């Protein structure tokens, strides 16, 4: 097949252009007419125009596709398919009305891929940065079972749950992060400006300063003289950390460590398990077999450690073990959840019970997030108190000692 660049006009008379892969120009014209647009010019080209247009600068500055764009796309596809609108015509309409130009180009490429004979799931797989493996797998299941409209509705609900969960976490972390940043800024100002001013005053006392004061002056002097080196060291450590967690081994260890953090660990664990339960229930309602469901759902938890535990469950089920037994071996589920899994296996209502498990975890995460500030506040107050105590002792002890000496005389 060859590539053909075309110019056409839609129902509103607007000029649109793109590239289609087809056998000849006549087939391209038929494809355009089927999508409700009238071709104006069709010519053969060597490669899709999107591959060379704009170059690296366009790729660097182009608008990113947001999760909300994919969520709205899922809801719109459900509505169009439910109403009996052909996929090609529906995608053409969504492309024209897309507010995000980058996502519009993704839809255009999806249409062209469908025109060349690919399935919808294979066309979406060409954009892994927009559609994750779970999304593509669910679309594939919808194509196989003939329930593509229901799958898109379930995906919309799933993406709404994911977006709401991330929004809650960001909202809960806003106050602690603000306090921590303010404390770091205060320490920097004190080290760079306040303590050096006091050090000049203490230099005229001609007495031995207390240990705390000497430590503060030494730290301040080091900061004043070597702050570029300190910034470079911090940037280097941050870069090294990012490179480390980018490796499979580093990501696994970091994800495992995150679950053991004093306060945030249990929130991260419950939110990951809520995503697992919600995704597993969605896969079950869509007709996905258990083995395939566990394999697909493992990619939605966004935690390598829990993903490995779910893959361990899949291997156990593949060997003939029950889901309950493999879940107990995984060691990440609470006793209540294990009871729900046991009842679900016995009654054949595992998908509905897993949905209830997701609701339970979601309520627990919501409660933890609402009380997060109250849990972190004592720690922040303690840190602030220790900081103030050290500064007070370091700054005022020499003045206190000097006053004592003067009173004795």
JSON list of C-alpha atoms in Angstrom, two decimals, residues 186-203 209 212-224 387 390-392 394-395:
[
{"chain": "A", "resi": 186, "resn": "UNK", "atom": "CA", "xyz": [13.52, 30.02, 56.31]},
{"chain": "A", "resi": 187, "resn": "UNK", "atom": "CA", "xyz": [16.58, 27.87, 57.02]},
{"chain": "A", "resi": 188, "resn": "UNK", "atom": "CA", "xyz": [18.28, 29.18, 53.86]},
{"chain": "A", "resi": 189, "resn": "UNK", "atom": "CA", "xyz": [17.62, 32.82, 54.78]},
{"chain": "A", "resi": 190, "resn": "UNK", "atom": "CA", "xyz": [18.84, 32.30, 58.35]},
{"chain": "A", "resi": 191, "resn": "UNK", "atom": "CA", "xyz": [22.03, 30.55, 57.20]},
{"chain": "A", "resi": 192, "resn": "UNK", "atom": "CA", "xyz": [22.85, 33.07, 54.49]},
{"chain": "A", "resi": 193, "resn": "UNK", "atom": "CA", "xyz": [21.93, 36.37, 56.17]},
{"chain": "A", "resi": 194, "resn": "UNK", "atom": "CA", "xyz": [20.93, 36.15, 59.86]},
{"chain": "A", "resi": 195, "resn": "UNK", "atom": "CA", "xyz": [23.66, 34.01, 61.41]},
{"chain": "A", "resi": 196, "resn": "UNK", "atom": "CA", "xyz": [26.54, 35.78, 59.57]},
{"chain": "A", "resi": 197, "resn": "UNK", "atom": "CA", "xyz": [25.32, 39.10, 61.05]},
{"chain": "A", "resi": 198, "resn": "UNK", "atom": "CA", "xyz": [25.32, 37.64, 64.57]},
{"chain": "A", "resi": 199, "resn": "UNK", "atom": "CA", "xyz": [28.74, 36.03, 63.93]},
{"chain": "A", "resi": 200, "resn": "UNK", "atom": "CA", "xyz": [30.27, 39.49, 63.36]},
{"chain": "A", "resi": 201, "resn": "UNK", "atom": "CA", "xyz": [28.83, 40.65, 66.68]},
{"chain": "A", "resi": 202, "resn": "UNK", "atom": "CA", "xyz": [30.09, 37.58, 68.55]},
{"chain": "A", "resi": 203, "resn": "UNK", "atom": "CA", "xyz": [33.58, 38.01, 67.06]},
{"chain": "A", "resi": 209, "resn": "UNK", "atom": "CA", "xyz": [31.26, 30.55, 72.20]},
{"chain": "A", "resi": 212, "resn": "UNK", "atom": "CA", "xyz": [25.63, 25.07, 69.56]},
{"chain": "A", "resi": 213, "resn": "UNK", "atom": "CA", "xyz": [26.62, 28.56, 68.43]},
{"chain": "A", "resi": 214, "resn": "UNK", "atom": "CA", "xyz": [29.89, 27.33, 66.94]},
{"chain": "A", "resi": 215, "resn": "UNK", "atom": "CA", "xyz": [28.04, 24.62, 65.02]},
{"chain": "A", "resi": 216, "resn": "UNK", "atom": "CA", "xyz": [25.52, 27.12, 63.66]},
{"chain": "A", "resi": 217, "resn": "UNK", "atom": "CA", "xyz": [28.26, 29.57, 62.63]},
{"chain": "A", "resi": 218, "resn": "UNK", "atom": "CA", "xyz": [30.24, 26.75, 60.98]},
{"chain": "A", "resi": 219, "resn": "UNK", "atom": "CA", "xyz": [27.20, 25.53, 59.05]},
{"chain": "A", "resi": 220, "resn": "UNK", "atom": "CA", "xyz": [26.35, 29.08, 58.01]},
{"chain": "A", "resi": 221, "resn": "UNK", "atom": "CA", "xyz": [29.93, 29.78, 56.89]},
{"chain": "A", "resi": 222, "resn": "UNK", "atom": "CA", "xyz": [30.00, 26.57, 54.84]},
{"chain": "A", "resi": 223, "resn": "UNK", "atom": "CA", "xyz": [26.66, 27.47, 53.23]},
{"chain": "A", "resi": 224, "resn": "UNK", "atom": "CA", "xyz": [27.78, 31.01, 52.36]},
{"chain": "A", "resi": 387, "resn": "UNK", "atom": "CA", "xyz": [14.46, 24.24, 64.62]},
{"chain": "A", "resi": 390, "resn": "UNK", "atom": "CA", "xyz": [18.37, 25.20, 68.10]},
{"chain": "A", "resi": 391, "resn": "UNK", "atom": "CA", "xyz": [18.32, 28.69, 66.65]},
{"chain": "A", "resi": 392, "resn": "UNK", "atom": "CA", "xyz": [17.31, 30.25, 69.96]},
{"chain": "A", "resi": 394, "resn": "UNK", "atom": "CA", "xyz": [22.68, 29.18, 69.27]},
{"chain": "A", "resi": 395, "resn": "UNK", "atom": "CA", "xyz": [21.83, 32.89, 68.97]}
]
